[in-house]
mmCIF file with all atom_site columns, C-alpha atoms in Angstrom:
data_model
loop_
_atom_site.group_PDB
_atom_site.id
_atom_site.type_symbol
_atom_site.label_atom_id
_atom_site.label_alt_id
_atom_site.label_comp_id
_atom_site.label_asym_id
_atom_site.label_entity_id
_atom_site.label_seq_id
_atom_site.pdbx_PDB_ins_code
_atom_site.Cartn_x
_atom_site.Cartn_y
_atom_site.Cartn_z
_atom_site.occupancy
_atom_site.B_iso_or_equiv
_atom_site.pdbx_formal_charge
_atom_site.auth_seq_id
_atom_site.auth_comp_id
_atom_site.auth_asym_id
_atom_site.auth_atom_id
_atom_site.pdbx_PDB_model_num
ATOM 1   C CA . UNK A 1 1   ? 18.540 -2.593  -90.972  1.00 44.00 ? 50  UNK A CA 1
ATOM 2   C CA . UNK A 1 2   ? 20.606 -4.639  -88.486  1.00 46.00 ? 51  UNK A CA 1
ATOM 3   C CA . UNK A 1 3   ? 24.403 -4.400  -88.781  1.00 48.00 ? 52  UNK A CA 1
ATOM 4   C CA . UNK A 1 4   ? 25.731 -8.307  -90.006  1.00 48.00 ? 53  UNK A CA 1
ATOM 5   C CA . UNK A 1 5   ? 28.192 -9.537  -87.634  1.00 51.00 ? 54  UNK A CA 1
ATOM 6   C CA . UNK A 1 6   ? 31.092 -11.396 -89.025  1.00 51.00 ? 55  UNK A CA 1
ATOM 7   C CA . UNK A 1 7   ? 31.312 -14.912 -89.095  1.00 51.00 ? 56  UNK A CA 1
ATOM 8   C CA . UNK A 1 8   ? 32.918 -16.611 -85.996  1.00 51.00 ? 57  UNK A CA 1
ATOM 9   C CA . UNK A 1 9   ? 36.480 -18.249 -87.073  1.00 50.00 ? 58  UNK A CA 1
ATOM 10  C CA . UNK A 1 10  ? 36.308 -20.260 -84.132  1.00 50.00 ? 59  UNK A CA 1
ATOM 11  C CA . UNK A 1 11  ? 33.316 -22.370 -85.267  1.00 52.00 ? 60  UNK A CA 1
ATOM 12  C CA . UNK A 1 12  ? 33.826 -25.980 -86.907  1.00 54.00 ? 61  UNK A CA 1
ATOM 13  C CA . UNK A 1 13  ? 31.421 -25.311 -89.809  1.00 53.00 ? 62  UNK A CA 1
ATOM 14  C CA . UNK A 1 14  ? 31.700 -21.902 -90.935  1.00 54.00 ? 63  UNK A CA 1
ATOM 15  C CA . UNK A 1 15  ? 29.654 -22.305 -94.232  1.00 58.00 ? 64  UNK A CA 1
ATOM 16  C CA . UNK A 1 16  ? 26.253 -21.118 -93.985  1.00 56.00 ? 65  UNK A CA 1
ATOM 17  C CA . UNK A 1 17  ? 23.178 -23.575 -93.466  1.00 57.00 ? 66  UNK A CA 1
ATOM 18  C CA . UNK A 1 18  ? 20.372 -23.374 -95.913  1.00 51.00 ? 67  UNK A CA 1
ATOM 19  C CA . UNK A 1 19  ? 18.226 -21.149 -93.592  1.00 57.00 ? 68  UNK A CA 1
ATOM 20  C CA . UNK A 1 20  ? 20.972 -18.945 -92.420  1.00 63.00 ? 69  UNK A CA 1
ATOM 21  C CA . UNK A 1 21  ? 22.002 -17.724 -96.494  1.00 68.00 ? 70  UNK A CA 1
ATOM 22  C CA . UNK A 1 22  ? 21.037 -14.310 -96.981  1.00 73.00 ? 71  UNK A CA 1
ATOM 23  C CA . UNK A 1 23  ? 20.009 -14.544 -100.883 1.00 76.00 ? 72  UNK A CA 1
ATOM 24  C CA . UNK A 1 24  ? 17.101 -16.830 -101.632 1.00 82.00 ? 73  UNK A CA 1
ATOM 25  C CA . UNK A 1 25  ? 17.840 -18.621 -104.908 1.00 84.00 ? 74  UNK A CA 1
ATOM 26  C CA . UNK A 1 26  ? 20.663 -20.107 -102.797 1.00 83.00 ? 75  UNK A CA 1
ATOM 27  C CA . UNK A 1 27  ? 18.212 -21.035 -99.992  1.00 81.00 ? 76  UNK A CA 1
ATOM 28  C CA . UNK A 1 28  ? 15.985 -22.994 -102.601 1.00 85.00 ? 77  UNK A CA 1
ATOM 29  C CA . UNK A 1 29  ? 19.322 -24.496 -103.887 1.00 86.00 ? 78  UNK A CA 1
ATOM 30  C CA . UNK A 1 30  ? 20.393 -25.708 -100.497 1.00 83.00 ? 79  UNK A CA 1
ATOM 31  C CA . UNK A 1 31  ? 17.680 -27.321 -99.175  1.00 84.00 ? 80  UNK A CA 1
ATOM 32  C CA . UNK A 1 32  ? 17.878 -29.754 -102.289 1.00 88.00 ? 81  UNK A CA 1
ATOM 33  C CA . UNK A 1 33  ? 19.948 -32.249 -102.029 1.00 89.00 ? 82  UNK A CA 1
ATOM 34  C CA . UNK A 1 34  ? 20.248 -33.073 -105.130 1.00 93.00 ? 83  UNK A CA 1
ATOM 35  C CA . UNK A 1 35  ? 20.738 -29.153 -106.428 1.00 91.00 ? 84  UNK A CA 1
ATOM 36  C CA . UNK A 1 36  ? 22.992 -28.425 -103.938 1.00 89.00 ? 85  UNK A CA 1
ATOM 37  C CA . UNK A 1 37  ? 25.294 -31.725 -105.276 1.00 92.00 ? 86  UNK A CA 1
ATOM 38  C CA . UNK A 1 38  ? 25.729 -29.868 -108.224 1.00 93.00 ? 87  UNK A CA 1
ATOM 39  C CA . UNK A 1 39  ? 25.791 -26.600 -107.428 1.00 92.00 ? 88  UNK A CA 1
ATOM 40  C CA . UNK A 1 40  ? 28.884 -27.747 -105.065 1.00 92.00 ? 89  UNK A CA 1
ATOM 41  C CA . UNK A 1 41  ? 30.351 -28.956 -108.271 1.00 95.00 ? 90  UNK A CA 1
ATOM 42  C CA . UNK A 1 42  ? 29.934 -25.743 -110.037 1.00 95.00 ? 91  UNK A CA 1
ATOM 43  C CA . UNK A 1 43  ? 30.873 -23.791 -107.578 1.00 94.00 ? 92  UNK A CA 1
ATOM 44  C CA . UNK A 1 44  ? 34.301 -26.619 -107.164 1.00 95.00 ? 93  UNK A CA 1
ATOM 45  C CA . UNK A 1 45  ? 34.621 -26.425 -111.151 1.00 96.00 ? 94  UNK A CA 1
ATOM 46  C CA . UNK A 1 46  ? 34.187 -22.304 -111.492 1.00 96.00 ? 95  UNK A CA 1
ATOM 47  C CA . UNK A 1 47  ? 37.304 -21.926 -109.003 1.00 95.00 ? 96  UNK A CA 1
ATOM 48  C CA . UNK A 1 48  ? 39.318 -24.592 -109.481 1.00 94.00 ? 97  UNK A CA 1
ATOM 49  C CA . UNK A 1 49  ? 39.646 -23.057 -112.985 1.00 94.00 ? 98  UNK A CA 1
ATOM 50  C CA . UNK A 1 50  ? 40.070 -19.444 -111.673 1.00 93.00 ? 99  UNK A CA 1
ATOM 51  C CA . UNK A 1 51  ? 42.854 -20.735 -109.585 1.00 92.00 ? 100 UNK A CA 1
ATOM 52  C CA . UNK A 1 52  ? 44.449 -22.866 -112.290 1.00 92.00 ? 101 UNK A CA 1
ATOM 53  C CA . UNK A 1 53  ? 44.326 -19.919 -114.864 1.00 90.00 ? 102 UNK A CA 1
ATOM 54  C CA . UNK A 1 54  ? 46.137 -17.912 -112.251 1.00 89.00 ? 103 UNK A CA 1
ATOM 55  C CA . UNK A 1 55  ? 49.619 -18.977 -112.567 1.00 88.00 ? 104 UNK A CA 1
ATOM 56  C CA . UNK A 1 56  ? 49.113 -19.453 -116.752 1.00 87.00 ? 105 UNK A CA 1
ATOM 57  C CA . UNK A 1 57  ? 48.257 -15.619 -117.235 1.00 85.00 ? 106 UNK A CA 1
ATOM 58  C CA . UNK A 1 58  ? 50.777 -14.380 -114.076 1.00 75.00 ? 107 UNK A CA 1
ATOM 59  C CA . UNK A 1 59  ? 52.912 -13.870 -117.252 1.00 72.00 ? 108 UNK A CA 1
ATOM 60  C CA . UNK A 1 60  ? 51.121 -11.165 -118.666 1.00 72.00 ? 109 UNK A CA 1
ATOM 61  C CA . UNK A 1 61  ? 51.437 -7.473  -117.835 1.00 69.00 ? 110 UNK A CA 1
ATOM 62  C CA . UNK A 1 62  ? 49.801 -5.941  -114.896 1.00 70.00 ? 111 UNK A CA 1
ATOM 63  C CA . UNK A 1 63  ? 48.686 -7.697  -111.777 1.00 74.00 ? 112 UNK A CA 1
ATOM 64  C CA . UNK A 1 64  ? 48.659 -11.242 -113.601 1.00 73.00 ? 113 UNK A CA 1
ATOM 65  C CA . UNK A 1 65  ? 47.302 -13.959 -111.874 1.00 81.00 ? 114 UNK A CA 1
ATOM 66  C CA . UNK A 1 66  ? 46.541 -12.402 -108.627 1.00 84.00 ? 115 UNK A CA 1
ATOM 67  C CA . UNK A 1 67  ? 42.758 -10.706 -108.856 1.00 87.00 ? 116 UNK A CA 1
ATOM 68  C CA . UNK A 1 68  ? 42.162 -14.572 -110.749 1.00 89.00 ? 117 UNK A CA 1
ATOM 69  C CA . UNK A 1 69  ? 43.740 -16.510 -108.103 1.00 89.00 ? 118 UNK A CA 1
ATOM 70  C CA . UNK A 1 70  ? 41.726 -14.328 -105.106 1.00 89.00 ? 119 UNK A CA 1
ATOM 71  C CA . UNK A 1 71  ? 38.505 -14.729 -107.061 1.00 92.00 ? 120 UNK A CA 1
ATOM 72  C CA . UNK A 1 72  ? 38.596 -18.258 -107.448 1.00 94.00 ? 121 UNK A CA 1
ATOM 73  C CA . UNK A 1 73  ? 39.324 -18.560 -103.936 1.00 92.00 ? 122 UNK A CA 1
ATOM 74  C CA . UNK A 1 74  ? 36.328 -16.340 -103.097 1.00 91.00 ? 123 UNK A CA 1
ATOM 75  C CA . UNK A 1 75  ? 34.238 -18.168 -105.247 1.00 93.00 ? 124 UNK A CA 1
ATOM 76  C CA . UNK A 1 76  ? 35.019 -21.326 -103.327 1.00 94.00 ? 125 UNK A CA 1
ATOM 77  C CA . UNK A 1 77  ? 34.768 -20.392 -100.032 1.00 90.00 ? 126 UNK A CA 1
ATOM 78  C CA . UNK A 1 78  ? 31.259 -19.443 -100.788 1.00 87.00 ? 127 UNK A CA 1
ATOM 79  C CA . UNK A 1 79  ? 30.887 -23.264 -100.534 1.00 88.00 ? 128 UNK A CA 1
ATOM 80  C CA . UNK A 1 80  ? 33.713 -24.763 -98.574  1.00 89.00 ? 129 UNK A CA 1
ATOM 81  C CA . UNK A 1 81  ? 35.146 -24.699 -95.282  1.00 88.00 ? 130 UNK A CA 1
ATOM 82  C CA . UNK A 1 82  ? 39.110 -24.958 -96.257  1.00 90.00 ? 131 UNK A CA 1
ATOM 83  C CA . UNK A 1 83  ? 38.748 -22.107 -98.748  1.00 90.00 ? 132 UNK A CA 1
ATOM 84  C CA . UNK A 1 84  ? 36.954 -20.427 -96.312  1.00 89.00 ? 133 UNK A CA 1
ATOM 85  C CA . UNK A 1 85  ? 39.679 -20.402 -93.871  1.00 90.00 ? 134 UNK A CA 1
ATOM 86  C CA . UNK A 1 86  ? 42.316 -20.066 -96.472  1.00 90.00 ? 135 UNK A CA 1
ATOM 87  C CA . UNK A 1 87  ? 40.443 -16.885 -97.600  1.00 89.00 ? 136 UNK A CA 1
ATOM 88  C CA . UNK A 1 88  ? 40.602 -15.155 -93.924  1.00 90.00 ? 137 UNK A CA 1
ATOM 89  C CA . UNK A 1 89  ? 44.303 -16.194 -93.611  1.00 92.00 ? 138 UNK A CA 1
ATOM 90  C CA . UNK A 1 90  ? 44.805 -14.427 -97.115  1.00 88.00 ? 139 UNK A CA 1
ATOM 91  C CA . UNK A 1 91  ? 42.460 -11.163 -96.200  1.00 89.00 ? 140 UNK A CA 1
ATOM 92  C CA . UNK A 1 92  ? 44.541 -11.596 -92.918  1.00 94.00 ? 141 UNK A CA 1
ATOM 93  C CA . UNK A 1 93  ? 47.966 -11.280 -94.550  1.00 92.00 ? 142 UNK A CA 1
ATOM 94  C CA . UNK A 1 94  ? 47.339 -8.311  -97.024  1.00 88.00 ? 143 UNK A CA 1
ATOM 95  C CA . UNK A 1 95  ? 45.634 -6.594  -94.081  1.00 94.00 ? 144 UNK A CA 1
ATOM 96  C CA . UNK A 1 96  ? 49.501 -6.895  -92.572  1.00 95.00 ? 145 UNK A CA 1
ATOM 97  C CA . UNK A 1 97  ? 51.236 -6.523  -95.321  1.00 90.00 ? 146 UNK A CA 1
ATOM 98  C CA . UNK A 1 98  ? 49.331 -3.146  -95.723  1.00 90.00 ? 147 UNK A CA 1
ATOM 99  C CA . UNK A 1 99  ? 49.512 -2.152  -92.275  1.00 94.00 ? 148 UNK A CA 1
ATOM 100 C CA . UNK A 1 100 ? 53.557 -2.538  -92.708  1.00 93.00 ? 149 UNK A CA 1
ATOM 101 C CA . UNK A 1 101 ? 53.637 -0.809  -96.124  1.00 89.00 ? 150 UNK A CA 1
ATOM 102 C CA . UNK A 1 102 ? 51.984 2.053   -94.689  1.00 91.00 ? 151 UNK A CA 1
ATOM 103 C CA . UNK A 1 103 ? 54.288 2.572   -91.811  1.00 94.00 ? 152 UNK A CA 1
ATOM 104 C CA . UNK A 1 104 ? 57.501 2.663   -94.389  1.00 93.00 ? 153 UNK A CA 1
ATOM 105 C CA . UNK A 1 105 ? 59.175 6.045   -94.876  1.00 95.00 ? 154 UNK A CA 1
ATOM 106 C CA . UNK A 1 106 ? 58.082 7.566   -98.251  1.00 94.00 ? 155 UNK A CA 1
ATOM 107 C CA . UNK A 1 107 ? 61.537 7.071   -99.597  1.00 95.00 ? 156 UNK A CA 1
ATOM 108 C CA . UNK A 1 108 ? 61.036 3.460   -99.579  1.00 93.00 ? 157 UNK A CA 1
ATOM 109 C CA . UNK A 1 109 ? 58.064 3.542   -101.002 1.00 91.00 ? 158 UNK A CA 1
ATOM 110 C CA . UNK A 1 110 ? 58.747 5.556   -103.996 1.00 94.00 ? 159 UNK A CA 1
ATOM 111 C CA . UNK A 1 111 ? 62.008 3.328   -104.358 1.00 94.00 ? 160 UNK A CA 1
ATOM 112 C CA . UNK A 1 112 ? 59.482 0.225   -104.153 1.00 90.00 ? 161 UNK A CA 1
ATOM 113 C CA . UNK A 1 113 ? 57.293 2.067   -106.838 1.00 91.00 ? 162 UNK A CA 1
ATOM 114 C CA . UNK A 1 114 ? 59.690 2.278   -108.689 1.00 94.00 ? 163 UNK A CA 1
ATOM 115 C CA . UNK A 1 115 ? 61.296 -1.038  -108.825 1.00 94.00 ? 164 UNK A CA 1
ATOM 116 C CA . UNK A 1 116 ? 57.400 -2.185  -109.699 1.00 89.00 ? 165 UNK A CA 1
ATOM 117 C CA . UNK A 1 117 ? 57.221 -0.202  -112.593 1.00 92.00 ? 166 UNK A CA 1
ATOM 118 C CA . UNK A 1 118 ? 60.586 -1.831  -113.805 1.00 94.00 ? 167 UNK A CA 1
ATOM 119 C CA . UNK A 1 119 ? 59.513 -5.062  -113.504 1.00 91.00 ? 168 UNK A CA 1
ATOM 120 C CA . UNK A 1 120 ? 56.616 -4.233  -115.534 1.00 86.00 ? 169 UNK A CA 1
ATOM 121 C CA . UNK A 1 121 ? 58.653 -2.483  -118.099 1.00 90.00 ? 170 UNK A CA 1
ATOM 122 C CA . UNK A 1 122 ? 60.856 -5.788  -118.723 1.00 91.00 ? 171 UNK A CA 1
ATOM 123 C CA . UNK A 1 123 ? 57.701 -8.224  -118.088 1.00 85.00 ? 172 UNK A CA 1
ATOM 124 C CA . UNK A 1 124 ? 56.357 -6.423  -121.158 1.00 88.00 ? 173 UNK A CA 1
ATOM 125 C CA . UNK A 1 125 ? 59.823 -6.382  -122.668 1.00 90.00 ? 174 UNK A CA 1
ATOM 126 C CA . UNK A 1 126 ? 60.170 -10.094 -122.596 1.00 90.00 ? 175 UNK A CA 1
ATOM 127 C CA . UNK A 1 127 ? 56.524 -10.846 -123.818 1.00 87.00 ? 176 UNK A CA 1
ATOM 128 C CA . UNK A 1 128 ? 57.365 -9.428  -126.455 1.00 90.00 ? 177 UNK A CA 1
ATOM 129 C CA . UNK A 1 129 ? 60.638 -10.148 -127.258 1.00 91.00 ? 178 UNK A CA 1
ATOM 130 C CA . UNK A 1 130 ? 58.592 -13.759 -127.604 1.00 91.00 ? 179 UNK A CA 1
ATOM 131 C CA . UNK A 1 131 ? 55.679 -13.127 -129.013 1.00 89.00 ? 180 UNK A CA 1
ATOM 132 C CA . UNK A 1 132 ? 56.874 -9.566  -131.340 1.00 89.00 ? 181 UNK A CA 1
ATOM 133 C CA . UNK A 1 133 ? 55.562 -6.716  -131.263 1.00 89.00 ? 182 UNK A CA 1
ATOM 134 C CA . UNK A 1 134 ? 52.002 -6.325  -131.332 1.00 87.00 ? 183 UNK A CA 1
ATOM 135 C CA . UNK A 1 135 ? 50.615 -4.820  -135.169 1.00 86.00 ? 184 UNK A CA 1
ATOM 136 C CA . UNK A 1 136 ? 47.740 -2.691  -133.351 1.00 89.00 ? 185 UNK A CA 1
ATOM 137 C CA . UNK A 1 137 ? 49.976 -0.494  -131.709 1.00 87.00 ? 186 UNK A CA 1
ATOM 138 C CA . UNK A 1 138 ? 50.596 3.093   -133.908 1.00 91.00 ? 187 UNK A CA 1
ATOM 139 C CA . UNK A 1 139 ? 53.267 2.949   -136.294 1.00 91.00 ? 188 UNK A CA 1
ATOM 140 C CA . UNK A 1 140 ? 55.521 5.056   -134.345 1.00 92.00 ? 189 UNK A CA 1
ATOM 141 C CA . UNK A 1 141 ? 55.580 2.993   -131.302 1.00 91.00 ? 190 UNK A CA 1
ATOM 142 C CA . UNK A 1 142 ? 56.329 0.128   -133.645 1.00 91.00 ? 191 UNK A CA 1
ATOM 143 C CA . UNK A 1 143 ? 59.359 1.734   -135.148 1.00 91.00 ? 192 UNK A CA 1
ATOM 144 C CA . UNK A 1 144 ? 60.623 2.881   -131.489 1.00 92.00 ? 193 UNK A CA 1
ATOM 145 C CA . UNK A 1 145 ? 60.342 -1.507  -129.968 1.00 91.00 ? 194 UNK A CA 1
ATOM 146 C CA . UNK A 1 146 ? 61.486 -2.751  -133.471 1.00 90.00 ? 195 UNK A CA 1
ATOM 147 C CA . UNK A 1 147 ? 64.640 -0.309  -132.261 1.00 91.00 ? 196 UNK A CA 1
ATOM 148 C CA . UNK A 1 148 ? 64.931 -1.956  -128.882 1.00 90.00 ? 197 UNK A CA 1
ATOM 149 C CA . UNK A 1 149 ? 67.478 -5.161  -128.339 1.00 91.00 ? 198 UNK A CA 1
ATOM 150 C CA . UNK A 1 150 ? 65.755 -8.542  -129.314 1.00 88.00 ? 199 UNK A CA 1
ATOM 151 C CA . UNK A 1 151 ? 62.425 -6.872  -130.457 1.00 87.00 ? 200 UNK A CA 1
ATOM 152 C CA . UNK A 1 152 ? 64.230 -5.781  -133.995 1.00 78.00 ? 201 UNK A CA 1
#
């Protein structure tokens, strides 16, 4: 089996032509007209409401919005050429963002771990300081929140 080559950035339209997709039903689709219409819509709809439900659940515990937000965006650049190039300018920062974590002393990044798990401490804090403490948890976790400032 051939090794792909990745797409050139360089090229005005980076979306793949009918002939050049590498998974069939998407062939067929794309060499409709009329199918590929509305599976651009779809496709339009599906993310734009990935993306949009990013920044409503960011509030939640754990990586929020993010892995929403990123698969939305995937999902659309499947189909179009701006979230295409937004997607390799995205890939492009982590990949730097990474490279620069990686090259901090471990100090930092322990202190950095740290300050994460903080933040998720009070994010959970203040969700439920709104919304109470959850019933499903086991009673003595329950009595131990219902103990804690503005959970009581």
């Amino acid at each position: 089996m051939a090794e792909q080559e990745s797409p050139d950035r360089t090229d005005h339209n980076i979306t793949l032509d009918a002939q050049d997709d590498r998974w069939e039903w998407r062939r067929r689709i794309r060499a409709d007209p009329k199918k590929h219409l509305i599976y651009r819509v779809l496709v339009g709809v599906v993310g734009g409401v990935l993306i949009i439900a990013a920044p409503l659940t960011g509030w939640l515990p754990g990586p929020g919005g993010i892995p929403l937000f990123i698969a939305g965006l995937a999902i659309l650049a499947s189909e179009f050429e701006w979230a295409q190039r937004l997607l390799y300018k995205v890939k492009d920062w982590v990949k730097e963002l990474t490279a620069w974590t990686g090259k901090q002393p471990a100090w930092l990044k322990t202190l950095g771990s740290v300050a994460l798990f903080c933040c998720v401490l009070i994010a959970v804090w203040l969700y439920m300081a709104v919304l109470g403490v959850p019933g499903w948890l086991p009673d003595s976790w329950e009595s131990f929140l219902h103990k804690l400032p503005l959970l009581g």
